[in-house]
CSV table of C-alpha atoms in Angstrom, one decimal:
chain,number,residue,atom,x,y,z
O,1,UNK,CA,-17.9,-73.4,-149.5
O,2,UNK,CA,-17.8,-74.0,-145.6
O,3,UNK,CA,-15.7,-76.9,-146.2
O,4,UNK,CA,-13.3,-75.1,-148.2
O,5,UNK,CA,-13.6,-72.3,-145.4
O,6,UNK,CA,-12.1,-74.5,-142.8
O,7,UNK,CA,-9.4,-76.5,-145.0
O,8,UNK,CA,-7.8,-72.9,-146.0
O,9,UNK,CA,-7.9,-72.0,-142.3
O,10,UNK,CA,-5.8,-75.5,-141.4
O,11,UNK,CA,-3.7,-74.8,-144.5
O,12,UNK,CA,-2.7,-71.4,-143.1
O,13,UNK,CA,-2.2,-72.7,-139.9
O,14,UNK,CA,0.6,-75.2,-141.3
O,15,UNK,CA,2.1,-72.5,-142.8
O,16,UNK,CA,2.4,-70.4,-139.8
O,17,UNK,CA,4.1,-73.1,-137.7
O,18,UNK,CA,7.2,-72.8,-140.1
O,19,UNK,CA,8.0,-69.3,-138.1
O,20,UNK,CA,10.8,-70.4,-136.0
O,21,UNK,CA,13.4,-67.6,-135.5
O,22,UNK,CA,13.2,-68.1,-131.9
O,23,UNK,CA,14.0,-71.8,-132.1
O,24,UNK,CA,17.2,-71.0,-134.6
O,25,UNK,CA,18.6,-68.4,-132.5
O,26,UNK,CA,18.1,-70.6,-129.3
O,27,UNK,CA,19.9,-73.4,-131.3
O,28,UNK,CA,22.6,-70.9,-132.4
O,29,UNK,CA,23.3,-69.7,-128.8
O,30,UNK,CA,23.5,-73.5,-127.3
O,31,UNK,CA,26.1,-74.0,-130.1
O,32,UNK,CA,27.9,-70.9,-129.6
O,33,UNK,CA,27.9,-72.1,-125.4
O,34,UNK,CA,30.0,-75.4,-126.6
O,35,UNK,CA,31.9,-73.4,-129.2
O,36,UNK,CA,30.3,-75.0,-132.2
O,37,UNK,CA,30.5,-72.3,-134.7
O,38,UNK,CA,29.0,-73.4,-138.0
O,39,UNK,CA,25.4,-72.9,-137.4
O,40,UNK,CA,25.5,-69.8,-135.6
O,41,UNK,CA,27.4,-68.4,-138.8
O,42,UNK,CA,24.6,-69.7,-140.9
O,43,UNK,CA,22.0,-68.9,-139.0
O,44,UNK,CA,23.4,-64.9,-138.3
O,45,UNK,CA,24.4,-64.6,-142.1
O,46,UNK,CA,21.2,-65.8,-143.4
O,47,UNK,CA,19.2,-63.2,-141.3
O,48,UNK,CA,21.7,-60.4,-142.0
O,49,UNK,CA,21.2,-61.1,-146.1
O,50,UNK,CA,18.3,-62.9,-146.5
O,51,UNK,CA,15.8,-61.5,-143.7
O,52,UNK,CA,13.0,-59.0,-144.9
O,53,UNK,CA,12.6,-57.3,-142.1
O,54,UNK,CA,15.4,-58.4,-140.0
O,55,UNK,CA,18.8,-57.5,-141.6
O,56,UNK,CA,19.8,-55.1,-139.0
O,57,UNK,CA,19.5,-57.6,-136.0
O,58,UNK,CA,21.9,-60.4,-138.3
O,59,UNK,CA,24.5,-57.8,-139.0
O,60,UNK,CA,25.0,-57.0,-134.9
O,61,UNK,CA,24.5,-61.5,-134.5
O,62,UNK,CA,27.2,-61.6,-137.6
O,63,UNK,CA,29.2,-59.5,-136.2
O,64,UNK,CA,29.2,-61.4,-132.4
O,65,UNK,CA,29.3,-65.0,-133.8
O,66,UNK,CA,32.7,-63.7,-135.9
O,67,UNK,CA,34.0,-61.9,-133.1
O,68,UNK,CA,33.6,-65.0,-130.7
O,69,UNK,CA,34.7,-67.1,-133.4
O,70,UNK,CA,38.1,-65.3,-133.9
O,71,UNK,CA,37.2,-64.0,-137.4
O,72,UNK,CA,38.0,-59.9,-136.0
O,73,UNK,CA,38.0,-58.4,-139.2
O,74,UNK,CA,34.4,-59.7,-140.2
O,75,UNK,CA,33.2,-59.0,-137.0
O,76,UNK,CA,34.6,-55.2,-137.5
O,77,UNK,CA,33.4,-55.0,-140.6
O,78,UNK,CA,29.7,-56.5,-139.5
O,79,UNK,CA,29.3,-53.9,-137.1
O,80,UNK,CA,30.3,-50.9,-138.8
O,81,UNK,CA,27.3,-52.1,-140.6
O,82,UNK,CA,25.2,-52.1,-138.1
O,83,UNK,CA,26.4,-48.9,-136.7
O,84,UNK,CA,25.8,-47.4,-139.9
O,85,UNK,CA,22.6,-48.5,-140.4
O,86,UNK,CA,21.6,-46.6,-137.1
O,87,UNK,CA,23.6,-43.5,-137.7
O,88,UNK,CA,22.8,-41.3,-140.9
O,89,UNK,CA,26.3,-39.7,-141.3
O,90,UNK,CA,25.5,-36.7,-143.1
O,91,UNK,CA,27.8,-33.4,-143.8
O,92,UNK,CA,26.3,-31.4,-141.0
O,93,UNK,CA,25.9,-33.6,-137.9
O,94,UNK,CA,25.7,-37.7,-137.6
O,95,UNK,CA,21.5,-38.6,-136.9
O,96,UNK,CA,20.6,-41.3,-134.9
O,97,UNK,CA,18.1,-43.6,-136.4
O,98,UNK,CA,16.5,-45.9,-133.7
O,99,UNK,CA,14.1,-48.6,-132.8
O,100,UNK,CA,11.0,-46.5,-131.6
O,101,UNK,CA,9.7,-45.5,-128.4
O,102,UNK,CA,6.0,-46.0,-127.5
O,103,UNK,CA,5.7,-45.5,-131.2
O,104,UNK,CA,1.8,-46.4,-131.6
O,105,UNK,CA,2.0,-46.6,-135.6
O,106,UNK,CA,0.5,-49.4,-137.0
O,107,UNK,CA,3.1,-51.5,-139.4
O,108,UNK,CA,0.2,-53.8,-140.8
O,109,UNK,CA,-3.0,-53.7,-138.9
O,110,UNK,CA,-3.8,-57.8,-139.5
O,111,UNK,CA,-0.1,-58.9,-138.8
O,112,UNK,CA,2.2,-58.5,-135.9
O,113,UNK,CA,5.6,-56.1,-135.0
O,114,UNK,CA,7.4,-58.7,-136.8
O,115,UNK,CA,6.6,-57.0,-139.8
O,116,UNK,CA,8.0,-53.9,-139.0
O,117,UNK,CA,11.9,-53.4,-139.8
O,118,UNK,CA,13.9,-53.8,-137.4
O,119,UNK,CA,16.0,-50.9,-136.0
O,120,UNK,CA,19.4,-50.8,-133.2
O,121,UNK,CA,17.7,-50.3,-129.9
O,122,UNK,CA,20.2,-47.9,-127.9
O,123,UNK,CA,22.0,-50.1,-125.9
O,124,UNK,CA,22.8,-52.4,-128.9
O,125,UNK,CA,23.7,-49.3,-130.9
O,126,UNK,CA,26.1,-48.6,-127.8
O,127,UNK,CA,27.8,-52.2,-127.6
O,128,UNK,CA,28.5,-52.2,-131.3
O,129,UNK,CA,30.2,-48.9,-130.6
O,130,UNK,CA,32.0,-50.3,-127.8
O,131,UNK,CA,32.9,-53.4,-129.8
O,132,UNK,CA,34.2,-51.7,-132.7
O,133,UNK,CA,36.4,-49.5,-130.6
O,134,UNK,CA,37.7,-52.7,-128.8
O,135,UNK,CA,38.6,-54.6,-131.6
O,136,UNK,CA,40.3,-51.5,-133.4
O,137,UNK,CA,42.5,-51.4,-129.9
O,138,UNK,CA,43.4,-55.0,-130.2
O,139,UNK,CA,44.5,-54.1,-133.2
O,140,UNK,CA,46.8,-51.7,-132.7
O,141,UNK,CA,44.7,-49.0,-135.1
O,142,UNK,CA,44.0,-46.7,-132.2
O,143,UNK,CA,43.2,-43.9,-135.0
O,144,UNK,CA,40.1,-45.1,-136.1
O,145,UNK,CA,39.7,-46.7,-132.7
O,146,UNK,CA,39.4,-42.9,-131.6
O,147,UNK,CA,37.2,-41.7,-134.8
O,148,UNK,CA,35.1,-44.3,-133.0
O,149,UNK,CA,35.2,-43.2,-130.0
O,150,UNK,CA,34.2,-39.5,-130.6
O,151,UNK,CA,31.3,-41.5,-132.4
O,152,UNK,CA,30.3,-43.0,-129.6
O,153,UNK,CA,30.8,-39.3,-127.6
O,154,UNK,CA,28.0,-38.2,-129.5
O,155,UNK,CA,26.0,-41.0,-129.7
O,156,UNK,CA,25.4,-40.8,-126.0
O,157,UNK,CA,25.3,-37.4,-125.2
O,158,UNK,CA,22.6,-37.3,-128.0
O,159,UNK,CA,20.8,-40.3,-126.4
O,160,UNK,CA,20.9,-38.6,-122.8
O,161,UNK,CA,19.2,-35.4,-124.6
O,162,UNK,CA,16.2,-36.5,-127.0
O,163,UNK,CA,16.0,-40.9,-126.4
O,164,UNK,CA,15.8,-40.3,-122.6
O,165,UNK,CA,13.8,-37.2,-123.2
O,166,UNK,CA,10.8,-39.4,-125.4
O,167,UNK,CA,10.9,-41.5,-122.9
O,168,UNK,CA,9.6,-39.6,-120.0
O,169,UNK,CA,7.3,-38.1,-122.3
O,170,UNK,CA,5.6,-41.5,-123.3
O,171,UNK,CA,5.7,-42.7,-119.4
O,172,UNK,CA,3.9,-39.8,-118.7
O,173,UNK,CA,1.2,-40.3,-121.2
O,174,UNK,CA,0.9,-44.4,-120.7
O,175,UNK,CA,-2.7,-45.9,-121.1
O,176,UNK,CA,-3.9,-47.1,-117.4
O,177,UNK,CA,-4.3,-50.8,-119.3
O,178,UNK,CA,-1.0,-50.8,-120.4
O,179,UNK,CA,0.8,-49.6,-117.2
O,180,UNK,CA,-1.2,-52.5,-115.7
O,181,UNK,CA,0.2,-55.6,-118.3
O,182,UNK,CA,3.6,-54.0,-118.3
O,183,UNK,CA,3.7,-54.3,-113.9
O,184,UNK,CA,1.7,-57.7,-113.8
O,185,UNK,CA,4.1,-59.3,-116.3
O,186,UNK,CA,7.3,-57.4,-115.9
O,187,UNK,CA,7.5,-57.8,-111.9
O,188,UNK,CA,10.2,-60.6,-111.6
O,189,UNK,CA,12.9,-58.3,-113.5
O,190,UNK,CA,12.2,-54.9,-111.6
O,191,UNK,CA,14.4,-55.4,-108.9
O,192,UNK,CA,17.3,-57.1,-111.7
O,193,UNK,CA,16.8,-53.1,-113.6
O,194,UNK,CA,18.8,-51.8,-110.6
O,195,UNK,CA,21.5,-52.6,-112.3
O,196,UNK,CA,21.6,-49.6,-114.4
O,197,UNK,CA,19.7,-46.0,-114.6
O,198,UNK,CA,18.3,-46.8,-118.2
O,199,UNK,CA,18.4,-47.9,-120.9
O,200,UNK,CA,20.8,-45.8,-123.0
O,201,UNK,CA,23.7,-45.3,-121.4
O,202,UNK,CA,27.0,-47.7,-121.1
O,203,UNK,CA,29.4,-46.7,-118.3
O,204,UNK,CA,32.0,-49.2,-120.2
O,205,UNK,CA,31.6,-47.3,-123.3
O,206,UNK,CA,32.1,-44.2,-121.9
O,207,UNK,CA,35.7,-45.7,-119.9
O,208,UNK,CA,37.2,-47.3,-123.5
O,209,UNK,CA,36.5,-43.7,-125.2
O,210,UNK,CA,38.6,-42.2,-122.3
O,211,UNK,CA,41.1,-45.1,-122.4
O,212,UNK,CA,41.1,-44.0,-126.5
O,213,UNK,CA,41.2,-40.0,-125.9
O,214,UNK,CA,44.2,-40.8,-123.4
O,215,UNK,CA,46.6,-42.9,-125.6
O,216,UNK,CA,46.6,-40.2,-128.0
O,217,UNK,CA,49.7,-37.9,-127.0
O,218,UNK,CA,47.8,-35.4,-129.1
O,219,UNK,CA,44.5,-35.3,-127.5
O,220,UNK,CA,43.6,-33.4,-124.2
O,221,UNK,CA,43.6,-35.3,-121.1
O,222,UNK,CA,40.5,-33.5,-119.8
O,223,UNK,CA,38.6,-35.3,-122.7
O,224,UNK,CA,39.7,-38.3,-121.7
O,225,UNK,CA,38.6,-37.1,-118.1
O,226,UNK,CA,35.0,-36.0,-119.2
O,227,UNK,CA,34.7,-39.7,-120.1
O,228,UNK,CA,35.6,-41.0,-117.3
O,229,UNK,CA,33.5,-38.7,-115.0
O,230,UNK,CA,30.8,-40.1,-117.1
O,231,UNK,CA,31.3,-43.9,-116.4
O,232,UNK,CA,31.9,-43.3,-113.2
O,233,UNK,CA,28.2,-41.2,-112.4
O,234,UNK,CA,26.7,-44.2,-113.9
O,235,UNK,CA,28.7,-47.0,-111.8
O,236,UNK,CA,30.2,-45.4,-109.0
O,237,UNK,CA,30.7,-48.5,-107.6
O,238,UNK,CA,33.1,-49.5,-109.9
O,239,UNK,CA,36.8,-49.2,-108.5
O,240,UNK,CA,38.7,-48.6,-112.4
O,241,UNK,CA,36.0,-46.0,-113.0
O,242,UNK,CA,36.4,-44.2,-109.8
O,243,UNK,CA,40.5,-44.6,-110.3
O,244,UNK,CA,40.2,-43.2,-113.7
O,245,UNK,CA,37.5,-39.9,-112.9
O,246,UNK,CA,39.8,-38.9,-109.8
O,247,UNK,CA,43.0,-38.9,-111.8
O,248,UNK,CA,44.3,-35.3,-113.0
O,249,UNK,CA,47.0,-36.9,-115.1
O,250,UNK,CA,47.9,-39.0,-117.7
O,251,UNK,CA,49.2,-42.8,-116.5
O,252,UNK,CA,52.7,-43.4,-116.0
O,253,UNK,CA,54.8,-43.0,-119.3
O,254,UNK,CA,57.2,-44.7,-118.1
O,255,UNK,CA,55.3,-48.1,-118.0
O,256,UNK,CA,52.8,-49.6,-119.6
O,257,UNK,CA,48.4,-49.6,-119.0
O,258,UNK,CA,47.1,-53.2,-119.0
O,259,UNK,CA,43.5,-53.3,-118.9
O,260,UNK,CA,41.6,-56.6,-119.0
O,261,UNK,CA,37.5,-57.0,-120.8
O,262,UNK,CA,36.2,-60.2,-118.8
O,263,UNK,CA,32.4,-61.3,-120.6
O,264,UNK,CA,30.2,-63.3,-118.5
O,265,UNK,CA,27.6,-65.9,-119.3
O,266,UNK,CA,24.7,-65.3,-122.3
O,267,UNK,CA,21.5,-62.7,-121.9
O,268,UNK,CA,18.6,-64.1,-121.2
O,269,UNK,CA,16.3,-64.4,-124.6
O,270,UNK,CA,12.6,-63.0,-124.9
O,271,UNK,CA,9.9,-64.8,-125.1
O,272,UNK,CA,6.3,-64.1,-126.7
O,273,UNK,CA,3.7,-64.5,-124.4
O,274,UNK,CA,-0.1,-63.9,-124.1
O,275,UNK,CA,-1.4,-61.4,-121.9
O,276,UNK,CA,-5.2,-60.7,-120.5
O,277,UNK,CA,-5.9,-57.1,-121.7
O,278,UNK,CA,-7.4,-55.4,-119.1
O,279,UNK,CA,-9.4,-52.8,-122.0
O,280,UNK,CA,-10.8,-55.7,-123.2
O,281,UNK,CA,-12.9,-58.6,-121.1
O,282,UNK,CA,-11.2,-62.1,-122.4
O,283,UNK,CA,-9.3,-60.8,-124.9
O,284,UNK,CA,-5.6,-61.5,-125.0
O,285,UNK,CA,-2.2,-60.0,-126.8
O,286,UNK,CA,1.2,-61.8,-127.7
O,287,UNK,CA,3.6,-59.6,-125.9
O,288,UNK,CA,7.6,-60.0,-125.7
O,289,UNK,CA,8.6,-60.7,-122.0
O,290,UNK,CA,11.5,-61.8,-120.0
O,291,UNK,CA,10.9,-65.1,-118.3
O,292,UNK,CA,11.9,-68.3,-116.8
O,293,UNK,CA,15.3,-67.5,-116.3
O,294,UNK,CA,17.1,-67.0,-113.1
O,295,UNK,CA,16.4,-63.7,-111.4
O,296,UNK,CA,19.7,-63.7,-109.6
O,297,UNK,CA,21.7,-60.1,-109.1
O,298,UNK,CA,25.1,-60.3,-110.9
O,299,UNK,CA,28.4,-60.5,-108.4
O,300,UNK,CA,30.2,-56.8,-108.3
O,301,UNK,CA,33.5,-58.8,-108.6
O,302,UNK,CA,35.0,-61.7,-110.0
O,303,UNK,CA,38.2,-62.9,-110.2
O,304,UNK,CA,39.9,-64.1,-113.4
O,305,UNK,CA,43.0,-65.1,-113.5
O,306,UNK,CA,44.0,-63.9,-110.1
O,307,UNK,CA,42.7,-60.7,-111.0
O,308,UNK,CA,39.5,-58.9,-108.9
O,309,UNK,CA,37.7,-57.7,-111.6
O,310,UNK,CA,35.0,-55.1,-111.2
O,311,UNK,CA,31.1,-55.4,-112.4
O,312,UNK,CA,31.4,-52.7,-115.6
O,313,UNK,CA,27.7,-53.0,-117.2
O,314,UNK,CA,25.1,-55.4,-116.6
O,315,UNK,CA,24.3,-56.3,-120.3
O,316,UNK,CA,20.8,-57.9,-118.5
O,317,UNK,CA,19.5,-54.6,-117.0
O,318,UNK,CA,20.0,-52.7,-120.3
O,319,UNK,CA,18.1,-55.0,-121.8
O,320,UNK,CA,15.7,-55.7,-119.8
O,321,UNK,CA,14.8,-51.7,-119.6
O,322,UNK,CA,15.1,-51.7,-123.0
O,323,UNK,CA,12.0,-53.7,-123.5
O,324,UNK,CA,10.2,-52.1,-120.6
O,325,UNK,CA,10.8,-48.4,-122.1
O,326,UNK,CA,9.1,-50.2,-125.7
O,327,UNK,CA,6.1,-52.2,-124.5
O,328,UNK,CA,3.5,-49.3,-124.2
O,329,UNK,CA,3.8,-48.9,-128.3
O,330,UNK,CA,3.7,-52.7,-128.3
O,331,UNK,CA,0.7,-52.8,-126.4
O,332,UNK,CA,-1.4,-50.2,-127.8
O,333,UNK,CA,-0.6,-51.3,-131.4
O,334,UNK,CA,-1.5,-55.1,-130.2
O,335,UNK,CA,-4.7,-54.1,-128.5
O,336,UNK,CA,-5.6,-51.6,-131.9
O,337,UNK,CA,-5.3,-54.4,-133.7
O,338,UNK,CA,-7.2,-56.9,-131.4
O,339,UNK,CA,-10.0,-54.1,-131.8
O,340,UNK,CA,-10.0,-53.9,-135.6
O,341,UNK,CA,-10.1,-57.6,-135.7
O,342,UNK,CA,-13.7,-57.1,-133.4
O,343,UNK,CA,-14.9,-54.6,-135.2
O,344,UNK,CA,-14.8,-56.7,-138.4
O,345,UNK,CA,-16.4,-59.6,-137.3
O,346,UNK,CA,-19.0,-57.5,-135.8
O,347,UNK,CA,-19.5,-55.8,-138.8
O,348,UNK,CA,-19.7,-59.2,-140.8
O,349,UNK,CA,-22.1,-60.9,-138.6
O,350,UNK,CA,-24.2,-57.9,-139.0
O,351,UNK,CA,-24.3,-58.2,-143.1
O,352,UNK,CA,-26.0,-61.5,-142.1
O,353,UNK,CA,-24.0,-63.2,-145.7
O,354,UNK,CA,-22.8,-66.6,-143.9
O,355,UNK,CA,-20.0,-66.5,-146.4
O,356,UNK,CA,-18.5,-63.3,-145.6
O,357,UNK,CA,-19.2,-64.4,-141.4
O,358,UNK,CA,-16.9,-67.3,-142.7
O,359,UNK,CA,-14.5,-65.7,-144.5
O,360,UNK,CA,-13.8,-63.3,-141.6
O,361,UNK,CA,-13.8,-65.7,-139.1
O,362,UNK,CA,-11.5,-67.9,-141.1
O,363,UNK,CA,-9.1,-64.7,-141.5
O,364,UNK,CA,-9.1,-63.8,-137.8
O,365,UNK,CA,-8.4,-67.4,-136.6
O,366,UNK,CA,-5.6,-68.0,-138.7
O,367,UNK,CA,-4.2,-63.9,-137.6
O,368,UNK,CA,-4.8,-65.6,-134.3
O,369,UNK,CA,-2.6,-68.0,-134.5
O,370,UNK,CA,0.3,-67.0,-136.4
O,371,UNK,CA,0.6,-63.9,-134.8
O,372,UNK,CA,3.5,-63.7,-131.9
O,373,UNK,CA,5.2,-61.0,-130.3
O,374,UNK,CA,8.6,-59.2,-132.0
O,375,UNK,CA,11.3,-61.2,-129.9
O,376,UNK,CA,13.9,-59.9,-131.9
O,377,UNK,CA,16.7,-58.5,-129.6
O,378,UNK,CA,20.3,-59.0,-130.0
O,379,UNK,CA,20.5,-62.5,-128.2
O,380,UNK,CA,24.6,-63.1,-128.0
O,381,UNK,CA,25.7,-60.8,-126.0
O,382,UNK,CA,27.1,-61.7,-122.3
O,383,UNK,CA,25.3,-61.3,-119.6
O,384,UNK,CA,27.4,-58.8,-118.2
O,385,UNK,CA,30.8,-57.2,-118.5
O,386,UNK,CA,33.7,-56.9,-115.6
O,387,UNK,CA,36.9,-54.6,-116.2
O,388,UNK,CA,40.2,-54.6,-114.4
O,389,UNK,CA,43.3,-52.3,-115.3
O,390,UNK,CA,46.5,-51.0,-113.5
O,391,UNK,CA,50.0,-50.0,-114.9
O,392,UNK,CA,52.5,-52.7,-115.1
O,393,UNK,CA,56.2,-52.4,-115.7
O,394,UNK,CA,57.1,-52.6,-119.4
O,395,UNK,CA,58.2,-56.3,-121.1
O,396,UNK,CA,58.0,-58.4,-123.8
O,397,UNK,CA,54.7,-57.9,-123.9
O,398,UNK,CA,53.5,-54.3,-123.6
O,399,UNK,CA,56.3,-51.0,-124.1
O,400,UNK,CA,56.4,-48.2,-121.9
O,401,UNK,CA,53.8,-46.0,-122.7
O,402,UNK,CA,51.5,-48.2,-124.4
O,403,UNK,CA,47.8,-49.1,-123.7
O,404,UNK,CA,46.7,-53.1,-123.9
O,405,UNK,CA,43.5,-54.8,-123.7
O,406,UNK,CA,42.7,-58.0,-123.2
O,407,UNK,CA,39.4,-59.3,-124.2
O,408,UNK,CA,38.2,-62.5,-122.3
O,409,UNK,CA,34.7,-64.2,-122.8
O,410,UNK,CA,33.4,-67.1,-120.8
């Protein structure tokens, strides 16, 4: 019986080494960096079809793989998906359905988060908005462009008022041990956070609803205004945003508003890692974490193209205070489940039956070992986002009156 013990324990082990959807999406993202396509459409399609838990994440990597691809239309129609599946539409008022916050839930008390679905976190709930919108305006279909947009008006507001409102509440009530792992192994991205206020909000997303509300003849420009205001609170140090919140008109009619989208680099992926847990003496928990990538602060300008482009939204920052405003749920539910684990073995050496010790022991090494932190996170994006504009005299290539963007990713 002990032998047969140990063999299922090495037998589970094998089977746990076959969970590799870091290693596919890292292999997905060095293709995408050399503009190899093919995998990173396999490898995005499989998890948004195939994937138990994990559809939601593959429709947002569908949806970026197309887009960079050239595919627009699959792209749009990928993350209309994905902003579906975070926004319950109903006849009264759109609800927003999230990844949690501090949410101390146990999915399945002997597994790991990577059981639990997987839900839009704001700021990926935000860029598919802001994608959408852009590839609509590229397009030419500024009408659903703008249904978008009022979308995304609401989206944020409504993120400002209950997301960022949960938040405090759960910083506030923090376990000591928790606030401890989250500073020890969080410090070499604190200073990278100052790129934005939280976690929520999108100062681009907030300018291309504007740049929506304003080419429509038929829409106010003080909506258009209100959206701008709003970008520019959150970046005031970005020159278009500034230009566009002091305006008290509509551009030019008689020429033409080029604007110009310039992506930068790749995010940085997360990693799972184990952490001492300060509750527990020599105990440890698989944590998702930020590391070994270059803490570096992002230049406000670049030029492309001869063009002085201005720092819109550090994707990085979002992200990163995305995963600092969830690790006290992660943590608790880890270190409940590190406890239950303990409290079985205790109670199994305490039957004194040396086949139920065995059984238990052989159950909470193999948990051991295959468990890992939830990684997922939406690991295409840019690593940040720079935005020029200015009105141009009309030609071949934009009429007087009309609104262009060009999209540019590096």
């Amino acid at each position: 019986m002990r032998n047969f013990g140990v063999l299922a324990v090495f037998a589970l082990l094998a089977a746990a080494g076959c969970v590799s959807v870091d290693n596919e999406a890292r292999r997905a993202r060095n293709d995408l960096a050399v503009g190899n396509f093919a995998y990173p459409l396999e490898w995005s399609e499989k998890l948004a079809q195939k994937s138990t838990y994990s559809k939601n994440w593959g429709l947002l990597e569908v949806g970026r793989v197309n887009m960079l691809a050239g595919d627009r239309d699959k792209a749009l129609e990928s993350f209309r998906m994905a902003i579906d599946s975070a926004v319950d539409r109903n006849e009264s008022a759109p609800v927003l359905k999230l990844s949690d916050v501090g949410n101390t839930v146990l999915a399945a008390t002997i597994t790991d988060d990577r059981t639990r679905e997987y839900y839009l976190s704001p700021y990926e709930l935000n860029l598919a908005l802001e994608y959408a919108i852009l590839l609509q305006a590229m397009k030419g279909d500024l009408d659903s462009a703008r249904v978008d947009s009022r979308l995304a008006v609401y989206v944020q507001d409504t993120l400002v008022s209950t997301y960022g409102a949960d938040l405090e509440k759960n910083r506030e009530g923090a376990k000591k041990g928790t606030s401890e792992v989250m500073e020890k192994e969080n410090a070499a991205v604190m200073e990278l956070m100052e790129g934005t206020r939280n976690s929520y909000e999108n100062p681009l997303l907030w300018y291309l609803t504007g740049v929506m509300f304003e080419a429509d003849e038929d829409e106010s420009f003080e909506m258009a205004l209100k959206s701008y205001q709003k970008a520019a609170i959150i970046k005031p140090d970005n020159e278009v945003f500034m230009r566009a919140a002091s305006r008290t008109k509509r551009f030019d009619q008689n020429k033409g508003r080029l604007i110009v989208i310039y992506e930068d680099g790749i995010i940085p992926m997360r990693e799972s890692i184990k952490v001492p847990v300060p509750v527990y003496t020599a105990m440890s928990i698989d944590i998702p974490s930020y590391r070994n990538h270059t803490a570096s602060a992002l230049p406000a300008k670049k030029t492309v193209d001869g063009k002085l482009l201005s720092l819109a939204v550090d994707v990085r920052a979002l992200a990163y205070r995305d995963l600092q405003d969830q690790l006290p749920g992660v943590i608790t539910r880890n270190i409940t489940r590190a406890a239950t684990q303990i409290a079985a073995q205790a109670a199994a050496n305490n039957a004194g039956n040396g086949y139920v010790q065995l059984a238990v022991l052989a159950g909470n090494a193999v948990v051991s070992a295959i468990r890992r932190a939830d990684t997922r996170s939406w690991v295409t994006l840019p690593n940040a986002q720079y935005v020029w504009e200015a009105e141009v005299e009309p030609s071949g290539e934009i009429a007087a009156g009309q609104t262009k963007i060009i999209w540019i990713h590096n």
